[in-house]
Coordinates of C-alpha atoms (C1' of nucleotides) in Angstrom, one line a residue:
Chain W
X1 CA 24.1 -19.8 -2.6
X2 CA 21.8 -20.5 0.3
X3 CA 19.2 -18.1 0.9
X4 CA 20.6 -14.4 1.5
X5 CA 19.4 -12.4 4.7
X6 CA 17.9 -9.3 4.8
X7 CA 14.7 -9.3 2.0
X8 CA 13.7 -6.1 1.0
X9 CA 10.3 -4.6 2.2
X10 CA 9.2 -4.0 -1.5
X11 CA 10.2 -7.1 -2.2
X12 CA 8.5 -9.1 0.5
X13 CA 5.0 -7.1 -0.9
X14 CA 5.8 -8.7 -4.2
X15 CA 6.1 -12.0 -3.4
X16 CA 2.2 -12.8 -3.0
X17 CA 1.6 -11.5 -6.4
X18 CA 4.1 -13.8 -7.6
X19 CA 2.7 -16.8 -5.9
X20 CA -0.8 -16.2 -6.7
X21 CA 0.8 -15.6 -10.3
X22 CA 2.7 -19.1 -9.6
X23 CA -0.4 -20.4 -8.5
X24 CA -2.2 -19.9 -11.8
X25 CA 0.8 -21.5 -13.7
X26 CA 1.0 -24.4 -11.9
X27 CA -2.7 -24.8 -12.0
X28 CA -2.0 -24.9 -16.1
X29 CA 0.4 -27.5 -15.8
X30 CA 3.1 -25.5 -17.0
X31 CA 6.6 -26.6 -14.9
X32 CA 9.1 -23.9 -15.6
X33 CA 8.6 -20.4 -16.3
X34 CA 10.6 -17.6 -17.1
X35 CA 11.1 -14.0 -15.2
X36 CA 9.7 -12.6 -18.4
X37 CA 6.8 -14.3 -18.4
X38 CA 5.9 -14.2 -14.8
X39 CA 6.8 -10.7 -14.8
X40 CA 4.1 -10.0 -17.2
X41 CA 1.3 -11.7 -14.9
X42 CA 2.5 -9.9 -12.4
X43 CA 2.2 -6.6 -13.4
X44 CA 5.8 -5.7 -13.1
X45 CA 8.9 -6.0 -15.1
X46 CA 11.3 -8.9 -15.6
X47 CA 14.3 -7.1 -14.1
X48 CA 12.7 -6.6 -10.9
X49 CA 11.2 -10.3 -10.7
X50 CA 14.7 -11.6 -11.0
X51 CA 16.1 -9.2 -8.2
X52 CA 13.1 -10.4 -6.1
X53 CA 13.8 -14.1 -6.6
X54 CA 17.8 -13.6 -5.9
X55 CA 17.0 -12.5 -2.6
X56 CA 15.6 -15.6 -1.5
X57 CA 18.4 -18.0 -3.2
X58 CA 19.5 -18.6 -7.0
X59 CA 16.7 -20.7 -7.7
X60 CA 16.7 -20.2 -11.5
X61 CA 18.3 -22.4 -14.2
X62 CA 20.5 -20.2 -16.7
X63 CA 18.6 -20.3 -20.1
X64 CA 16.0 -22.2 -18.6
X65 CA 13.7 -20.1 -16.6
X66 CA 12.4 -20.9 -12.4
X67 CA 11.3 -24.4 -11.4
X68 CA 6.9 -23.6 -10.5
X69 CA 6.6 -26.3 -8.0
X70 CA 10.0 -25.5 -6.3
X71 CA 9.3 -21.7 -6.6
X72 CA 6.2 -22.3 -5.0
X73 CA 7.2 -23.7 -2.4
X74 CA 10.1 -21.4 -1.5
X75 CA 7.9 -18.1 -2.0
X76 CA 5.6 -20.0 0.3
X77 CA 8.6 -20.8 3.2
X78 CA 9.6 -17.3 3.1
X79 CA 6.0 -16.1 3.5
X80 CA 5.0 -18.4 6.2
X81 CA 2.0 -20.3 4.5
X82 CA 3.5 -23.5 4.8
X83 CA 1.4 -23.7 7.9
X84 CA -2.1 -21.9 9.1
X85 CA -2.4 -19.2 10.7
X86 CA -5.3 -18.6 13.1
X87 CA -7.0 -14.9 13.2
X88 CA -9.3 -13.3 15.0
X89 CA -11.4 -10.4 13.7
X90 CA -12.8 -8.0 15.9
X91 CA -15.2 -6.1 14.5
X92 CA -18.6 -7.6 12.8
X93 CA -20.2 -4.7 10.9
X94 CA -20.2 -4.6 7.1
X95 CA -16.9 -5.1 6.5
X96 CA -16.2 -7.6 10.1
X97 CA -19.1 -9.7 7.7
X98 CA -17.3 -9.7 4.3
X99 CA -13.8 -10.7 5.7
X100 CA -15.3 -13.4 7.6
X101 CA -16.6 -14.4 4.6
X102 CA -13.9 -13.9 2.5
X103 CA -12.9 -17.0 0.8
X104 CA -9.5 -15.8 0.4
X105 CA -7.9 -15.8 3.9
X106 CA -8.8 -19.7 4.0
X107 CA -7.2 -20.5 1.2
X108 CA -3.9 -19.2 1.9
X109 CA -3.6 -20.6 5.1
X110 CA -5.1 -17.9 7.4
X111 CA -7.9 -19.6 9.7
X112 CA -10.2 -17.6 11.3
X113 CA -10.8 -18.7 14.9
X114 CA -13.4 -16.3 16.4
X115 CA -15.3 -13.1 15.6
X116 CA -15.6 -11.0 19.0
X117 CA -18.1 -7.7 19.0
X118 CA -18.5 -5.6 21.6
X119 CA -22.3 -5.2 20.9
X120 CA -24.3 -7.3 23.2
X121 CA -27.0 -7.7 20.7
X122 CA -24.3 -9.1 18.0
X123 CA -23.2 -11.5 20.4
X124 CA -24.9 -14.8 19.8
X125 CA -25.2 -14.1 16.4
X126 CA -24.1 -17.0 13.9
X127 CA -21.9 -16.2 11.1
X128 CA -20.9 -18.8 9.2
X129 CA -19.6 -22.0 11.1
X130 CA -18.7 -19.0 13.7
X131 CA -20.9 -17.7 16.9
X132 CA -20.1 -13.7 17.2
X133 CA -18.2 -13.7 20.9
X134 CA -17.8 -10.8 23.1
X135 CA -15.0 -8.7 23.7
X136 CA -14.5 -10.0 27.3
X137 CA -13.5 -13.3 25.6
X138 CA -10.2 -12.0 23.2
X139 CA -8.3 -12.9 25.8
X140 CA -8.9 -16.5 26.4
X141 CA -9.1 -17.1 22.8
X142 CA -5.7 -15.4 21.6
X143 CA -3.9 -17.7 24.2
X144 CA -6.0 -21.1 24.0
X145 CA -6.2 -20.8 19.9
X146 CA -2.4 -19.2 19.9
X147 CA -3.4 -16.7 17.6
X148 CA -1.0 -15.1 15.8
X149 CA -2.8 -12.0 14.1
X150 CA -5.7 -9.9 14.7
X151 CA -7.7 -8.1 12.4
X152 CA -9.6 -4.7 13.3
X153 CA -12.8 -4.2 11.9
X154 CA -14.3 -1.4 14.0
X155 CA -15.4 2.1 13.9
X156 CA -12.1 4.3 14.2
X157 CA -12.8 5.9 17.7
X158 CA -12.9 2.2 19.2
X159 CA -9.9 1.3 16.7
X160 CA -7.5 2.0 19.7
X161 CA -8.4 0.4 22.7
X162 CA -9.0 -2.7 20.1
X163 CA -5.3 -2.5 18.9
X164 CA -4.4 -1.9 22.8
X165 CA -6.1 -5.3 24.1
X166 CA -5.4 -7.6 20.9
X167 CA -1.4 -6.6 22.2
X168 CA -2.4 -7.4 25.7
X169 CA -3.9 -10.5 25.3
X170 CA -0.6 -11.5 23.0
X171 CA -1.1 -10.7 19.5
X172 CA 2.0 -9.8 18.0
X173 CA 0.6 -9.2 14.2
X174 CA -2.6 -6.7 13.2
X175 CA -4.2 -5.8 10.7
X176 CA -6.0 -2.5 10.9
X177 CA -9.3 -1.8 8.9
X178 CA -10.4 0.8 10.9
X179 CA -9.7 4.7 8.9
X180 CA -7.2 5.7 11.8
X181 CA -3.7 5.9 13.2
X182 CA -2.9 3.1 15.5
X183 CA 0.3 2.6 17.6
X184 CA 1.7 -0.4 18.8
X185 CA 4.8 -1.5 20.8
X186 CA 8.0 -2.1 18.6
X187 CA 7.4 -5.7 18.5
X188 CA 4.1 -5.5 17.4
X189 CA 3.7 -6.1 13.5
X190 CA 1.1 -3.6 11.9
X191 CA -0.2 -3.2 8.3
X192 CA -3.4 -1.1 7.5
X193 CA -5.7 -1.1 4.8
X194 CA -7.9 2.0 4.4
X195 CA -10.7 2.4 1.9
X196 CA -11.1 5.5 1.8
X197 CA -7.8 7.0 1.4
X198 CA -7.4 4.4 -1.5
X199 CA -9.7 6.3 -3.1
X200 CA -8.5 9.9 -1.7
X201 CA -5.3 8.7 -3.2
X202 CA -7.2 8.2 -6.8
X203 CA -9.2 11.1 -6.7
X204 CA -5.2 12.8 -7.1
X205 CA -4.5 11.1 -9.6
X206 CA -7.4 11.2 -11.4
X207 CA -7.8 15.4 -10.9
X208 CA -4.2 15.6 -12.3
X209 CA -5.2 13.6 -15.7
X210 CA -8.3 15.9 -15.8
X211 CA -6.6 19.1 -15.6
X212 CA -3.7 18.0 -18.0
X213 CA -6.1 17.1 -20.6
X214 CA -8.2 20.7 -20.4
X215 CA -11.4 18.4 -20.2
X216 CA -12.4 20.1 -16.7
X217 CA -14.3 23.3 -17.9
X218 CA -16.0 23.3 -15.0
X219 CA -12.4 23.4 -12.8
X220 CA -11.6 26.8 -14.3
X221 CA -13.7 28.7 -11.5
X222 CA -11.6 26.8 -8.8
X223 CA -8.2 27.7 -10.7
X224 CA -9.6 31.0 -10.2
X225 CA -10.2 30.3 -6.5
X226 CA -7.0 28.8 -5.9
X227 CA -5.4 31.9 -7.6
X228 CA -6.8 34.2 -4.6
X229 CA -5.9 31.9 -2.2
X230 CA -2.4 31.9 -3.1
X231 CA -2.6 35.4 -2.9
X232 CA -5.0 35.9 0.5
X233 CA -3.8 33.9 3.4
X234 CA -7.4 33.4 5.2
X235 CA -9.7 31.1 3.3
X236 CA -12.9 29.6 5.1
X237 CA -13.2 25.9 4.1
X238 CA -16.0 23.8 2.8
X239 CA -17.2 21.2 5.8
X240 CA -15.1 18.7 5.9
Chain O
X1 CA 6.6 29.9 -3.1
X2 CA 3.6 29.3 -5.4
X3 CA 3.2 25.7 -5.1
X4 CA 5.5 23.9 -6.3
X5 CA 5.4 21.0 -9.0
X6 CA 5.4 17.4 -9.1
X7 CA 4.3 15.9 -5.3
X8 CA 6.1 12.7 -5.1
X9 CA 3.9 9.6 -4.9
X10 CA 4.8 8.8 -1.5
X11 CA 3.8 12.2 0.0
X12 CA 0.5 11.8 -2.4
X13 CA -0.4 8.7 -0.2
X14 CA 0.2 10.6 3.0
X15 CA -1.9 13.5 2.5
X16 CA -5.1 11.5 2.8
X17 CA -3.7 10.9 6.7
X18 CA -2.7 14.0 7.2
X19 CA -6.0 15.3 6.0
X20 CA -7.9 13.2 8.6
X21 CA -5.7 14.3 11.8
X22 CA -6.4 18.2 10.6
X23 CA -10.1 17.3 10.5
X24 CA -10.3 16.3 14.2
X25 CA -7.9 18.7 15.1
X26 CA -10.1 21.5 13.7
X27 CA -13.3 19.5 15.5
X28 CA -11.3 20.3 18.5
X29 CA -11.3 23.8 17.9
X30 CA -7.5 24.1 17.6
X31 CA -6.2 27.1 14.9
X32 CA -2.6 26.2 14.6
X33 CA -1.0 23.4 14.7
X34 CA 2.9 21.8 14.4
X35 CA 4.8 19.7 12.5
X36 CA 5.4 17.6 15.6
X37 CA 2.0 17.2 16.7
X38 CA 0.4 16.7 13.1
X39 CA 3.7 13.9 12.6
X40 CA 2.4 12.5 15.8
X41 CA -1.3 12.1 14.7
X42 CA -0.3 10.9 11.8
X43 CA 1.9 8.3 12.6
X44 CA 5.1 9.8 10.9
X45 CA 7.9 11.9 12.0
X46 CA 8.1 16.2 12.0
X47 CA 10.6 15.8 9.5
X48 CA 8.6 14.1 6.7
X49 CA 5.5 16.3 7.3
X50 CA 7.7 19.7 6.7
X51 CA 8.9 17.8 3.6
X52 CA 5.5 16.9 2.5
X53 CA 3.7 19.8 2.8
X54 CA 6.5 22.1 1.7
X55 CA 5.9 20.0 -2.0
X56 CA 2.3 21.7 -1.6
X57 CA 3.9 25.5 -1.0
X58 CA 5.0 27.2 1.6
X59 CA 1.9 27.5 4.1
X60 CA 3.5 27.6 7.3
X61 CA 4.4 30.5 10.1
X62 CA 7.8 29.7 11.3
X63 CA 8.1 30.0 15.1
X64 CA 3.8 29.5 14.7
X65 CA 3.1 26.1 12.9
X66 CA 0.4 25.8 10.5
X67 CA -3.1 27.2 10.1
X68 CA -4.9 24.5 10.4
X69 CA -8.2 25.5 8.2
X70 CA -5.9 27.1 6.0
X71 CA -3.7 23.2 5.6
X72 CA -7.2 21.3 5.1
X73 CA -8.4 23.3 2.7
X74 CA -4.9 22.7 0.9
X75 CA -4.4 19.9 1.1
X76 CA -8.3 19.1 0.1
X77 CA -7.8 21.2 -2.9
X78 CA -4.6 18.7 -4.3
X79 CA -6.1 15.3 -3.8
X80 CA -9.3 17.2 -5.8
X81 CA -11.6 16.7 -3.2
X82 CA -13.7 20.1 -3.1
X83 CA -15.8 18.6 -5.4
X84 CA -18.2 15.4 -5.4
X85 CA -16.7 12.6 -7.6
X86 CA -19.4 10.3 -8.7
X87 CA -18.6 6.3 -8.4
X88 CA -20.0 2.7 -9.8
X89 CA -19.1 -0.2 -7.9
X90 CA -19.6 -3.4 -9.6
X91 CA -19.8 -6.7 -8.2
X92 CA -21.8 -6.4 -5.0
X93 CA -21.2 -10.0 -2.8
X94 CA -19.9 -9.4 0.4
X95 CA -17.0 -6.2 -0.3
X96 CA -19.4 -5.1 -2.9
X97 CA -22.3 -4.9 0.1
X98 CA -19.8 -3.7 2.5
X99 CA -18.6 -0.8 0.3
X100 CA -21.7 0.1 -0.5
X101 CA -23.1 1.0 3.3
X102 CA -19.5 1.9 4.2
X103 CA -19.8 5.8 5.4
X104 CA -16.2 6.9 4.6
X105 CA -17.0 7.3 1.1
X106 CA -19.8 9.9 1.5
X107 CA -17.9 11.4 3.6
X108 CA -15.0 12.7 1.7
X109 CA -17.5 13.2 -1.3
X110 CA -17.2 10.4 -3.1
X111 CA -21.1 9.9 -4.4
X112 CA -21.9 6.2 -5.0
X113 CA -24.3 7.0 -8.5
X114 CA -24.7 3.0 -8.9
X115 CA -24.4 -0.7 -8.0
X116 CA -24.0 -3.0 -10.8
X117 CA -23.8 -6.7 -10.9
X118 CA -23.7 -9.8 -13.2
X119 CA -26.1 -11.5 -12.1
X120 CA -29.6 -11.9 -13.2
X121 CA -30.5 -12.2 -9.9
X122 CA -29.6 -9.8 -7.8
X123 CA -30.0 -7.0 -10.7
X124 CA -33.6 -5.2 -8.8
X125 CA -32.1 -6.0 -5.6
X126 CA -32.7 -2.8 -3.0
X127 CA -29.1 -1.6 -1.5
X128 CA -29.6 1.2 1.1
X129 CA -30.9 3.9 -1.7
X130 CA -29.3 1.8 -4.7
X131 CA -31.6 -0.9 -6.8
X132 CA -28.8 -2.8 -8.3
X133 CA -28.4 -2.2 -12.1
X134 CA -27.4 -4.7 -14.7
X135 CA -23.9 -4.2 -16.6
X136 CA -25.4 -4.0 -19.5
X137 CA -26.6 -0.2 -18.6
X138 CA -22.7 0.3 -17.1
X139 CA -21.9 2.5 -20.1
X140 CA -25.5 4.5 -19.9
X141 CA -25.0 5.5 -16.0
X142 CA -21.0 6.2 -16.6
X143 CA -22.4 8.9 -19.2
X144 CA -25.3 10.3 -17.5
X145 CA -23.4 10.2 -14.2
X146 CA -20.1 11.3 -15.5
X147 CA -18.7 8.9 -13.5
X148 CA -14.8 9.2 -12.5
X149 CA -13.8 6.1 -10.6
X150 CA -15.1 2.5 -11.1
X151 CA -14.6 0.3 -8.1
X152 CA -14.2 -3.0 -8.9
X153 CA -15.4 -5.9 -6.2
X154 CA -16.1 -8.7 -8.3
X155 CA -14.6 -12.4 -8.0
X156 CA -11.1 -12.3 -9.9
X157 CA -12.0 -14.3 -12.6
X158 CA -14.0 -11.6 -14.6
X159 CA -12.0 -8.6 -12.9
X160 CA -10.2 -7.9 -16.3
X161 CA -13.5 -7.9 -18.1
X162 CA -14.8 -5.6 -15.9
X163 CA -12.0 -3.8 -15.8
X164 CA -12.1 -3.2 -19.8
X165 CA -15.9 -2.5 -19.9
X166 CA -15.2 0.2 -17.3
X167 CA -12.5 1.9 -19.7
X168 CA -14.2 1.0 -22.6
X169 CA -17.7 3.3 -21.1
X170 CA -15.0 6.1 -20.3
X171 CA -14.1 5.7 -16.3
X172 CA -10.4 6.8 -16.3
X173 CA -9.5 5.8 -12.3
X174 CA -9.8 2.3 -11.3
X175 CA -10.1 1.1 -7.8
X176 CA -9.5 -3.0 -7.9
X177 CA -10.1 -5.1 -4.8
X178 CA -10.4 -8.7 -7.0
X179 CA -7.8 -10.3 -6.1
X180 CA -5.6 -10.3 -9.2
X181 CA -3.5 -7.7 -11.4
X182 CA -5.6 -6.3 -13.9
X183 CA -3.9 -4.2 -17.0
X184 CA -5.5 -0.7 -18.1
X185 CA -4.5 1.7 -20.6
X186 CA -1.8 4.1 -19.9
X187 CA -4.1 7.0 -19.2
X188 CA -6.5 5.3 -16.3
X189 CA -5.2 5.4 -13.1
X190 CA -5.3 2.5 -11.1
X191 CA -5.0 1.6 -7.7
X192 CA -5.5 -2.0 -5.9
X193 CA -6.4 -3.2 -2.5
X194 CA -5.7 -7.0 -1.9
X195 CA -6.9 -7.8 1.2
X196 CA -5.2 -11.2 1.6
X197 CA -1.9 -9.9 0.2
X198 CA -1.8 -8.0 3.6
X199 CA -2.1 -10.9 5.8
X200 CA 0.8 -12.5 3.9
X201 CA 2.6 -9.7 4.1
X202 CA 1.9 -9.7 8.1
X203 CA 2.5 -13.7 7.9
X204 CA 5.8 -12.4 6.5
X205 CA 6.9 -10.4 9.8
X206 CA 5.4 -12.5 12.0
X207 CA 7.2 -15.5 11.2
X208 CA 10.6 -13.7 10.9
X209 CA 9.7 -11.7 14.4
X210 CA 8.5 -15.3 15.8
X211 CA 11.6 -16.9 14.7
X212 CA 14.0 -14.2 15.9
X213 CA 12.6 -14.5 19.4
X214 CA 13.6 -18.4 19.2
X215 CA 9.6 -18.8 20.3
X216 CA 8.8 -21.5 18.1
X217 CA 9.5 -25.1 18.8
X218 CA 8.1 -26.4 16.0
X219 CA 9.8 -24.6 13.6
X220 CA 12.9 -26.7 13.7
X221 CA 11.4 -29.0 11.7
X222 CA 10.6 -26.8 9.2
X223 CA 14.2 -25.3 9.2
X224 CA 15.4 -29.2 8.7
X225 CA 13.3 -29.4 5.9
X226 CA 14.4 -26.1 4.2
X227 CA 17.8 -28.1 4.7
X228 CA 17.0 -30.6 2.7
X229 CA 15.3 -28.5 0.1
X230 CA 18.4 -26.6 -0.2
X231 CA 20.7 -29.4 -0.8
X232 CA 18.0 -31.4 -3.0
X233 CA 15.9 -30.2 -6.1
X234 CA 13.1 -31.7 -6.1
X235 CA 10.5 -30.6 -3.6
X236 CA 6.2 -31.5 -3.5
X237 CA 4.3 -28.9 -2.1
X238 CA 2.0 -28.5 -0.3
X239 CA -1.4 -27.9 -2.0
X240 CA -1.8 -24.1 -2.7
Chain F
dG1 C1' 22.0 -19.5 -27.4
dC2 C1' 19.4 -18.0 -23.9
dA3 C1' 17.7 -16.6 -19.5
dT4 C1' 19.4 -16.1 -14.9
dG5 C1' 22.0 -13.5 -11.4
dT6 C1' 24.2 -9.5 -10.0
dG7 C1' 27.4 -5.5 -9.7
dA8 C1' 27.0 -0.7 -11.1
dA9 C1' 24.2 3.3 -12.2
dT10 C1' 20.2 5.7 -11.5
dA11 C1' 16.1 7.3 -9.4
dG12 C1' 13.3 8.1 -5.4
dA13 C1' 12.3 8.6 -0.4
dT14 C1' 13.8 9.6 4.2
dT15 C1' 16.4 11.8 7.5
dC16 C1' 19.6 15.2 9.2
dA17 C1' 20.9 19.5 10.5
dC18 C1' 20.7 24.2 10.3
dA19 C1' 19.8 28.6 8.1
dG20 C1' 15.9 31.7 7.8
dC21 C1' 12.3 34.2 9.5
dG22 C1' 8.2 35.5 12.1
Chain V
dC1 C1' 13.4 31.9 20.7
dG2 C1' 10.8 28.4 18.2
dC3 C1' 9.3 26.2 14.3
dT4 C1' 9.3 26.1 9.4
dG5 C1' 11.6 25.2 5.0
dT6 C1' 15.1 23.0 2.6
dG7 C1' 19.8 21.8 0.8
dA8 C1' 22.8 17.9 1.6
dA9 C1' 23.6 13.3 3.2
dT10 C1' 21.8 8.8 3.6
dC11 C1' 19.2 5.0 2.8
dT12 C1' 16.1 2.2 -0.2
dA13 C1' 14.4 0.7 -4.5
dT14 C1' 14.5 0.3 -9.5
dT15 C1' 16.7 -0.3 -13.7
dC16 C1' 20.5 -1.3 -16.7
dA17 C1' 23.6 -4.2 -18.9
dC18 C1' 26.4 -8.0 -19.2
dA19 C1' 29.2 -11.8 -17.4
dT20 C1' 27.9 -16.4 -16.1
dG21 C1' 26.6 -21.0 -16.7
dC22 C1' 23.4 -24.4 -18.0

DNA sequence: GCATGTGAATAGATTCACAGCG
DNA sequence: CGCTGTGAATCTATTCACATGC
């Protein structure tokens, strides 16, 4: 069967924790591998890996296991990282700095072409092989470097009007670091990654264990609390 | 209603957003506010909010909207952030430096208690108000500290080491941004944030978005080669 | 025999649409 | 009347279990 349409979102933000895991493998010389086993370095379960891989063709040999090279290579079609990518980051602040030195976007194909501030006294700055450009510049750079996605680094009120010109200038891909909402046009691609809410998202989690193991003596004054809340309606709130 | 049980993971991961539209929304002195406009600031539709925050109880006026105070304080109260929640981060290169000065974390009370690091020479290093600590005294500060979440920003390699030395000295959440799947015991939470994984995820979109819009000349080749790959077996790829 | 590939079954999330209530 | 709260309908994702084919 060649290559069935329609790949599942989940599925497509699987498939570069299988190549990385494909990566590894290949790197140890091993030539086939089984769902089973790349399940397992995957952090997932074999079923699902083989409902994942289906979707991009029956690549598999019955009682054999997937090809590496060939899986590879397919995982990396679908994906797009048989070619680079050029990015630009606006945004050089602590975390502007660690993606542009992140090794990892290089290595999988995602070359980053300039890093624009809109601080006059960044600007100038060397970074790297890169010289920190100003914002006036996005422009000229998206179109002469045909860059493909741009990452926002910035503070959140400035996250915006970033997101607004990156689309202007052509961008049709971002990624957004900044801890806000962003819209774009339809045919704009966005993904966001926020920090904090990772760990917003933990602190859940981790409150829920607490309490269901009765190790939170301390908690028992806010079940309390939360007992005359449910009852009163107006509560004042600890700043925020 | 008092509260009901079980919030559904995907509502968990929304109420961080949610939580950071009521907070301007309060800063701009509004008391109430409505599904609509909350969905709006948070970048969802009416209908999900309603769902989402009916799992938390029922804390809206019908005809009214929501008490906004009143929601934050919620809402604050079931992702367990009325209190402080004392953090390590180990590994401090770039994200490790990055995540130390970043401001978000503070704010939603999430107390950085230590910076720990490998090596020898960086262990004495001044961070902000942080002298970065050896590993060695990892299990000391998780003790003295009670420390809840261990954020992990170390290279990949040694991620699963770290990972088990954080378990092992009693941190039951896990916040990994190595790039690789790390295995904990059933009882730690863990969450990941892969920062290249995104852009392939975007590469992902953009290529299918590029492709759909027949902007891409040099494609063709590519989609002659797929051909061939299809048709033969045996394909070299592209160093990874 | 053994591991893939995939329909069918199940679980989970989103959206619809409207009853219920201030 | 307006907006919440929520069952029912729909859509998406996961898991099961086994027929299929090397």
């Amino acid at each position: 069967m060649p290559a069935g349409r329609h790949i599942p979102e989940a599925t497509v933000a699987r498939l570069p924790v299988y190549l990385r895991a494909l990566v590894e493998v290949a790197d140890a010389k091993m030539s086939t591998i089984s769902s089973e086993r790349l399940a397992d370095l995957a952090g997932v379960n074999a079923a699902k890996v083989r409902k994942d891989l289906s979707y991009l063709g029956s690549y598999g040999t019955r009682g054999v296991g997937y090809d590496v090279e060939f899986l590879l290579y397919q995982i990396s079609r679908q994906l797009g990282l048989t070619r680079d990518w050029p990015i630009v980051i606006v945004g050089v602040g602590n975390l502007g700095h660690a993606l542009a030195n992140y090794r990892g976007f290089a290595a999988r194909g995602f070359r980053i072409v300039a890093l624009l501030d809109a601080d006059p006294g960044k600007v100038g700055e060397q970074l790297g092989e890169h010289c920190i450009r100003a914002m006036a510049e996005l422009s000229d750079v998206v179109q002469e470097e045909k860059v493909a996605i741009g990452v926002i680094a910035t503070p959140a009120v400035v996250a915006q009007e970033v997101a607004d010109r990156l689309v202007e200038a052509g961008v049709t891909s971002i990624l957004n670091f900044a801890p806000t909402v962003i819209s774009v046009p339809a045919h704009v691609a966005l993904r966001k990654v926020d920090l904090s809410i990772e760990l917003q998202i933990l602190s859940f989690y981790h409150q829920r264990a607490v309490l269901a193991n009765g190790l939170a003596p301390d908690l028992v004054t806010d079940l309390a609390t939360d007992l005359a809340t449910d009852l009163a309606t107006d509560v004042s709130l600890p700043a925020g």
